[in-house]
Amino acid sequence: MSYSTIKVNKIAGACGAEIEGVDLSKGLSNAQFDDIHRAFLDNGVIFFRDQNLDYDSQKAFVRRFGPLIEDPFVVGPPGHPEVMVLIKEPAETKNFANMWHTDSTFLERPPLGSSLYAIEVPPYGGDTMFSNQYMAFETLSPGLRAMLDGMKAVHSARGYNDEVDAGSYNANRPMKLRFDDVMAKAAKSLVEHPVVRTHPDTGRKALYVHTPYTDHFVGWTEAESKPLLEYLYAHASRPEFTCRFRWTKGAFVMWDNRCVQHYPINDYHGFRRVMNRVTAQGDRPS
Ligand SMILES: [Fe+2]
């Protein structure tokens, strides 16, 4: 695979590539964006080091992938409702989403992809892992693939509260609504998505179930669904499907929420970490 405007260095066999030769704070030509978009589709997650992004330039880049989404509960900085400033303070021990997941699949149209720009990073720890869900699907047996392809699952945020220290979350962030109220509201919404989705750009099939929001298979009880879902969660994060990114100040990452899961590792207690997140709207999975 050759690129005319950028250098693309894979960081693992399954997914993830660092991109060199581009300054994202400047407007990109169509040729540059086409190369970056192709690297994004080919690798599932792309990394850029030493960028100098303000809210406007991060938003302008992500908007080339799709319309931006405002977070339903966190208030953005003044004039930038589409930016979510993710802060973990040294005294906080719980982390938002400290598990393998796909963002916001309790929505009918979950995000296409999310971007993070590193403002402040701990001296060690706080890496993010990614896992290729095309490979997760393709490595299942033909029998299980045939059964799952065509099945649907119910997604909901109802099991999620336990993982988050809502008190600390509310105290430290300007909220549109209290975290617990938003999650209670989200928990009432049940959305069906295919268990195996077809990526709208690549046409490839990816496994699309994950720990926090997939509740049960449509037409199956929760008890019947649980053993198979747990098998699939464990399978989906096998080390050979993953890559691991070590953050540095100024690093910028964008992942494809339609074909990778991610895992923010909560191993940096006592240090502050600050990231700006901007998210692009996706389509209805099919
Ligand atoms: Fe996430």
Short mmCIF file of C-alpha atoms and ligand atoms in Angstrom, two decimals:
data_model
loop_
_atom_site.label_atom_id
_atom_site.label_comp_id
_atom_site.label_asym_id
_atom_site.label_seq_id
_atom_site.Cartn_x
_atom_site.Cartn_y
_atom_site.Cartn_z
CA MET A 1 0.00 0.00 0.00
CA SER A 2 1.67 3.25 -1.03
CA TYR A 3 0.93 6.79 0.00
CA SER A 4 2.05 9.85 -1.92
CA THR A 5 1.86 12.56 0.78
CA ILE A 6 2.54 10.80 4.11
CA LYS A 7 4.66 8.06 5.64
CA VAL A 8 2.68 5.29 7.36
CA ASN A 9 4.50 3.11 9.92
CA LYS A 10 2.54 0.17 11.29
CA ILE A 11 3.10 -0.36 15.03
CA ALA A 12 1.70 -3.91 15.23
CA GLY A 13 0.58 -6.71 12.95
CA ALA A 14 -3.15 -6.32 13.54
CA CYS A 15 -3.89 -2.60 13.65
CA GLY A 16 -2.48 0.84 14.33
CA ALA A 17 -0.10 3.02 12.34
CA GLU A 18 1.90 6.13 13.11
CA ILE A 19 1.70 8.75 10.41
CA GLU A 20 4.60 11.03 9.64
CA GLY A 21 4.96 14.06 7.45
CA VAL A 22 1.85 16.03 8.22
CA ASP A 23 1.04 19.07 10.36
CA LEU A 24 -2.63 18.74 11.32
CA SER A 25 -2.84 22.35 12.50
CA LYS A 26 -2.65 23.45 8.87
CA GLY A 27 -5.47 22.94 6.39
CA LEU A 28 -4.92 19.64 4.55
CA SER A 29 -5.09 19.31 0.78
CA ASN A 30 -7.55 16.75 -0.59
CA ALA A 31 -4.61 14.53 -1.58
CA GLN A 32 -3.27 14.61 2.00
CA PHE A 33 -6.67 13.90 3.49
CA ASP A 34 -7.31 11.06 1.03
CA ASP A 35 -4.03 9.41 2.09
CA ILE A 36 -4.82 9.89 5.78
CA HIS A 37 -8.34 8.53 5.29
CA ARG A 38 -6.98 5.48 3.48
CA ALA A 39 -4.46 4.88 6.30
CA PHE A 40 -7.35 5.18 8.79
CA LEU A 41 -9.41 2.57 6.92
CA ASP A 42 -6.41 0.26 6.44
CA ASN A 43 -5.19 0.37 10.04
CA GLY A 44 -8.29 1.04 12.17
CA VAL A 45 -6.43 3.61 14.28
CA ILE A 46 -3.88 6.25 13.32
CA PHE A 47 -1.40 8.14 15.49
CA PHE A 48 0.40 11.45 14.92
CA ARG A 49 3.21 12.70 17.20
CA ASP A 50 4.16 16.26 18.13
CA GLN A 51 1.09 18.05 16.84
CA ASN A 52 0.07 21.54 17.88
CA LEU A 53 -3.72 21.55 17.89
CA ASP A 54 -6.18 24.02 19.33
CA TYR A 55 -9.91 23.29 19.57
CA ASP A 56 -10.59 24.73 16.11
CA SER A 57 -7.90 22.76 14.28
CA GLN A 58 -8.83 19.47 15.98
CA LYS A 59 -12.49 20.04 15.10
CA ALA A 60 -11.63 21.00 11.50
CA PHE A 61 -9.67 17.77 11.03
CA VAL A 62 -12.31 15.47 12.56
CA ARG A 63 -15.10 17.24 10.63
CA ARG A 64 -13.54 15.94 7.40
CA PHE A 65 -14.59 12.44 8.52
CA GLY A 66 -18.16 13.41 9.39
CA PRO A 67 -20.33 15.88 11.30
CA LEU A 68 -19.22 16.41 14.90
CA ILE A 69 -21.24 15.12 17.87
CA GLU A 70 -21.73 17.02 21.10
CA ASP A 71 -21.33 14.96 24.23
CA PRO A 72 -24.75 14.45 25.86
CA PHE A 73 -23.60 15.29 29.38
CA VAL A 74 -20.21 16.97 29.58
CA VAL A 75 -20.12 20.71 28.92
CA GLY A 76 -17.47 21.75 26.40
CA PRO A 77 -15.15 24.74 26.79
CA PRO A 78 -16.76 28.12 25.97
CA GLY A 79 -17.66 28.30 22.26
CA HIS A 80 -16.69 24.64 21.68
CA PRO A 81 -19.60 22.38 22.68
CA GLU A 82 -18.19 19.56 20.48
CA VAL A 83 -14.98 19.34 22.52
CA MET A 84 -14.84 17.14 25.61
CA VAL A 85 -11.89 17.86 27.89
CA LEU A 86 -11.07 14.57 29.62
CA ILE A 87 -9.25 15.18 32.87
CA LYS A 88 -8.13 12.59 35.39
CA GLU A 89 -6.81 14.25 38.52
CA PRO A 90 -4.00 12.70 40.59
CA ALA A 91 -6.38 11.87 43.45
CA GLU A 92 -8.92 10.08 41.24
CA THR A 93 -8.57 6.32 41.09
CA LYS A 94 -11.47 5.27 38.88
CA ASN A 95 -11.26 5.88 35.19
CA PHE A 96 -14.02 6.41 32.69
CA ALA A 97 -14.38 3.20 30.64
CA ASN A 98 -11.50 1.15 32.04
CA MET A 99 -12.34 -1.87 29.86
CA TRP A 100 -12.51 -2.97 26.24
CA HIS A 101 -15.32 -1.11 24.52
CA THR A 102 -16.74 0.69 21.52
CA ASP A 103 -18.00 4.22 22.17
CA SER A 104 -21.69 4.92 22.78
CA THR A 105 -23.32 1.92 21.08
CA PHE A 106 -26.44 2.66 23.16
CA LEU A 107 -27.09 5.32 20.48
CA GLU A 108 -28.92 4.46 17.26
CA ARG A 109 -26.06 6.07 15.35
CA PRO A 110 -22.87 5.47 17.36
CA PRO A 111 -19.79 7.55 16.54
CA LEU A 112 -17.87 6.86 13.34
CA GLY A 113 -14.69 7.56 15.21
CA SER A 114 -13.22 9.48 18.08
CA SER A 115 -10.10 11.58 18.33
CA LEU A 116 -7.93 12.40 21.33
CA TYR A 117 -5.24 15.04 21.57
CA ALA A 118 -2.81 14.78 24.49
CA ILE A 119 -2.41 18.01 26.49
CA GLU A 120 -0.86 16.52 29.64
CA VAL A 121 0.37 12.94 30.04
CA PRO A 122 1.66 10.96 33.04
CA PRO A 123 5.39 10.07 33.07
CA TYR A 124 4.41 6.43 32.51
CA GLY A 125 1.16 4.52 32.16
CA GLY A 126 -2.14 5.65 30.69
CA ASP A 127 -1.52 3.85 27.37
CA THR A 128 -4.48 3.06 25.14
CA MET A 129 -4.96 -0.35 23.50
CA PHE A 130 -6.93 -1.05 20.33
CA SER A 131 -8.26 -4.34 18.95
CA ASN A 132 -9.11 -5.19 15.33
CA GLN A 133 -12.69 -6.47 15.14
CA TYR A 134 -12.45 -7.58 11.50
CA MET A 135 -9.87 -10.09 12.67
CA ALA A 136 -12.01 -11.00 15.66
CA PHE A 137 -14.81 -11.99 13.27
CA GLU A 138 -12.66 -13.60 10.61
CA THR A 139 -10.89 -15.92 13.08
CA LEU A 140 -14.10 -17.46 14.45
CA SER A 141 -15.04 -20.89 13.11
CA PRO A 142 -17.19 -21.00 9.96
CA GLY A 143 -20.03 -22.44 12.04
CA LEU A 144 -20.03 -19.63 14.60
CA ARG A 145 -19.55 -16.97 11.90
CA ALA A 146 -22.57 -18.31 10.04
CA MET A 147 -24.68 -18.26 13.20
CA LEU A 148 -23.68 -14.74 14.32
CA ASP A 149 -23.93 -13.10 10.92
CA GLY A 150 -27.55 -11.95 10.73
CA MET A 151 -28.14 -11.96 14.51
CA LYS A 152 -28.87 -8.76 16.40
CA ALA A 153 -28.08 -7.69 19.95
CA VAL A 154 -29.68 -5.20 22.29
CA HIS A 155 -27.36 -2.42 23.50
CA SER A 156 -28.03 -0.30 26.58
CA ALA A 157 -26.05 1.73 29.11
CA ARG A 158 -27.78 0.10 32.05
CA GLY A 159 -24.91 -2.03 33.30
CA TYR A 160 -22.36 0.74 33.18
CA ASN A 161 -22.66 2.79 36.36
CA ASP A 162 -20.58 0.46 38.50
CA GLU A 163 -17.41 1.24 36.59
CA VAL A 164 -17.44 4.97 37.20
CA ASP A 165 -17.02 6.99 40.36
CA ALA A 166 -20.02 9.21 39.59
CA GLY A 167 -19.48 11.42 42.65
CA SER A 168 -15.99 12.37 41.61
CA TYR A 169 -17.07 12.67 38.01
CA ASN A 170 -19.77 15.18 38.95
CA ALA A 171 -17.56 17.13 41.31
CA ASN A 172 -14.70 17.63 38.88
CA ARG A 173 -16.46 18.45 35.64
CA PRO A 174 -18.93 21.01 34.39
CA MET A 175 -21.97 18.87 33.56
CA LYS A 176 -25.13 19.52 31.60
CA LEU A 177 -26.78 16.90 33.80
CA ARG A 178 -25.48 14.81 36.66
CA PHE A 179 -23.61 11.74 35.39
CA ASP A 180 -25.96 9.36 37.20
CA ASP A 181 -29.05 11.07 35.75
CA VAL A 182 -27.71 10.84 32.23
CA MET A 183 -26.80 7.19 32.64
CA ALA A 184 -30.21 6.45 34.17
CA LYS A 185 -31.81 8.06 31.13
CA ALA A 186 -29.50 6.23 28.72
CA ALA A 187 -30.20 2.94 30.50
CA LYS A 188 -33.86 3.16 29.55
CA SER A 189 -33.02 3.33 25.88
CA LEU A 190 -32.59 -0.08 24.28
CA VAL A 191 -31.14 -0.12 20.78
CA GLU A 192 -30.67 -3.09 18.45
CA HIS A 193 -27.50 -3.44 16.39
CA PRO A 194 -26.23 -6.29 14.20
CA VAL A 195 -23.80 -8.66 15.98
CA VAL A 196 -21.66 -8.55 12.85
CA ARG A 197 -21.66 -5.22 11.05
CA THR A 198 -20.49 -4.42 7.56
CA HIS A 199 -18.16 -1.44 7.44
CA PRO A 200 -19.73 1.15 5.11
CA ASP A 201 -16.38 2.17 3.53
CA THR A 202 -14.41 -1.08 3.38
CA GLY A 203 -17.28 -3.56 2.95
CA ARG A 204 -15.56 -5.86 5.49
CA LYS A 205 -17.44 -7.58 8.30
CA ALA A 206 -16.53 -6.81 11.91
CA LEU A 207 -17.65 -8.29 15.22
CA TYR A 208 -19.77 -5.66 16.98
CA VAL A 209 -20.45 -6.73 20.59
CA HIS A 210 -18.63 -5.43 23.67
CA THR A 211 -18.67 -5.55 27.45
CA PRO A 212 -20.27 -2.33 28.72
CA TYR A 213 -23.26 -1.90 26.42
CA THR A 214 -24.17 -5.19 24.72
CA ASP A 215 -26.97 -6.57 26.88
CA HIS A 216 -28.27 -9.71 25.18
CA PHE A 217 -28.96 -11.23 21.76
CA VAL A 218 -32.34 -10.40 20.26
CA GLY A 219 -34.64 -13.39 20.76
CA TRP A 220 -32.36 -14.90 23.45
CA THR A 221 -32.62 -14.52 27.24
CA GLU A 222 -29.84 -12.76 29.15
CA ALA A 223 -28.82 -16.08 30.72
CA GLU A 224 -28.59 -17.74 27.30
CA SER A 225 -26.68 -14.79 25.83
CA LYS A 226 -24.13 -14.38 28.61
CA PRO A 227 -21.83 -17.39 28.01
CA LEU A 228 -21.53 -16.74 24.28
CA LEU A 229 -21.07 -12.98 24.78
CA GLU A 230 -18.33 -13.63 27.32
CA TYR A 231 -16.60 -15.99 24.91
CA LEU A 232 -16.80 -13.30 22.19
CA TYR A 233 -15.48 -10.54 24.49
CA ALA A 234 -12.48 -12.66 25.44
CA HIS A 235 -11.89 -13.64 21.82
CA ALA A 236 -12.24 -10.02 20.59
CA SER A 237 -9.31 -8.83 22.70
CA ARG A 238 -6.79 -11.59 21.98
CA PRO A 239 -3.31 -10.00 22.04
CA GLU A 240 -2.62 -10.79 18.38
CA PHE A 241 -5.55 -8.58 17.34
CA THR A 242 -4.29 -5.58 19.32
CA CYS A 243 -1.84 -2.71 19.40
CA ARG A 244 -0.84 -0.47 22.28
CA PHE A 245 -0.11 3.23 21.99
CA ARG A 246 2.17 5.05 24.41
CA TRP A 247 1.08 8.66 24.68
CA THR A 248 3.39 11.64 24.52
CA LYS A 249 2.43 15.27 24.92
CA GLY A 250 1.15 16.56 21.58
CA ALA A 251 0.18 13.10 20.27
CA PHE A 252 -3.08 12.90 18.36
CA VAL A 253 -5.03 9.70 17.78
CA MET A 254 -8.13 8.89 15.76
CA TRP A 255 -9.74 5.46 15.76
CA ASP A 256 -12.50 3.86 13.71
CA ASN A 257 -15.26 3.00 16.15
CA ARG A 258 -16.89 0.74 13.53
CA CYS A 259 -14.12 -1.87 13.42
CA VAL A 260 -11.87 -1.46 16.50
CA GLN A 261 -12.46 -1.63 20.22
CA HIS A 262 -10.26 0.37 22.59
CA TYR A 263 -9.09 0.05 26.20
CA PRO A 264 -7.79 3.07 28.15
CA ILE A 265 -5.47 1.54 30.76
CA ASN A 266 -5.98 2.95 34.24
CA ASP A 267 -2.48 2.50 35.68
CA TYR A 268 -1.30 6.04 36.44
CA HIS A 269 -2.76 6.92 39.85
CA GLY A 270 -1.13 9.99 41.36
CA PHE A 271 -0.63 11.69 38.00
CA ARG A 272 -2.75 14.09 36.03
CA ARG A 273 -3.78 13.30 32.46
CA VAL A 274 -5.61 15.72 30.16
CA MET A 275 -6.92 14.96 26.68
CA ASN A 276 -9.18 16.86 24.31
CA ARG A 277 -11.69 14.63 22.60
CA VAL A 278 -13.65 15.38 19.43
CA THR A 279 -16.01 12.79 17.94
CA ALA A 280 -17.52 12.32 14.48
CA GLN A 281 -21.03 11.03 13.87
CA GLY A 282 -21.44 7.57 12.32
CA ASP A 283 -24.22 5.87 10.43
CA ARG A 284 -26.73 3.32 11.68
CA PRO A 285 -24.82 0.00 11.83
CA SER A 286 -25.99 -2.56 9.27
FE FE B 1 -14.07 5.14 24.77
#
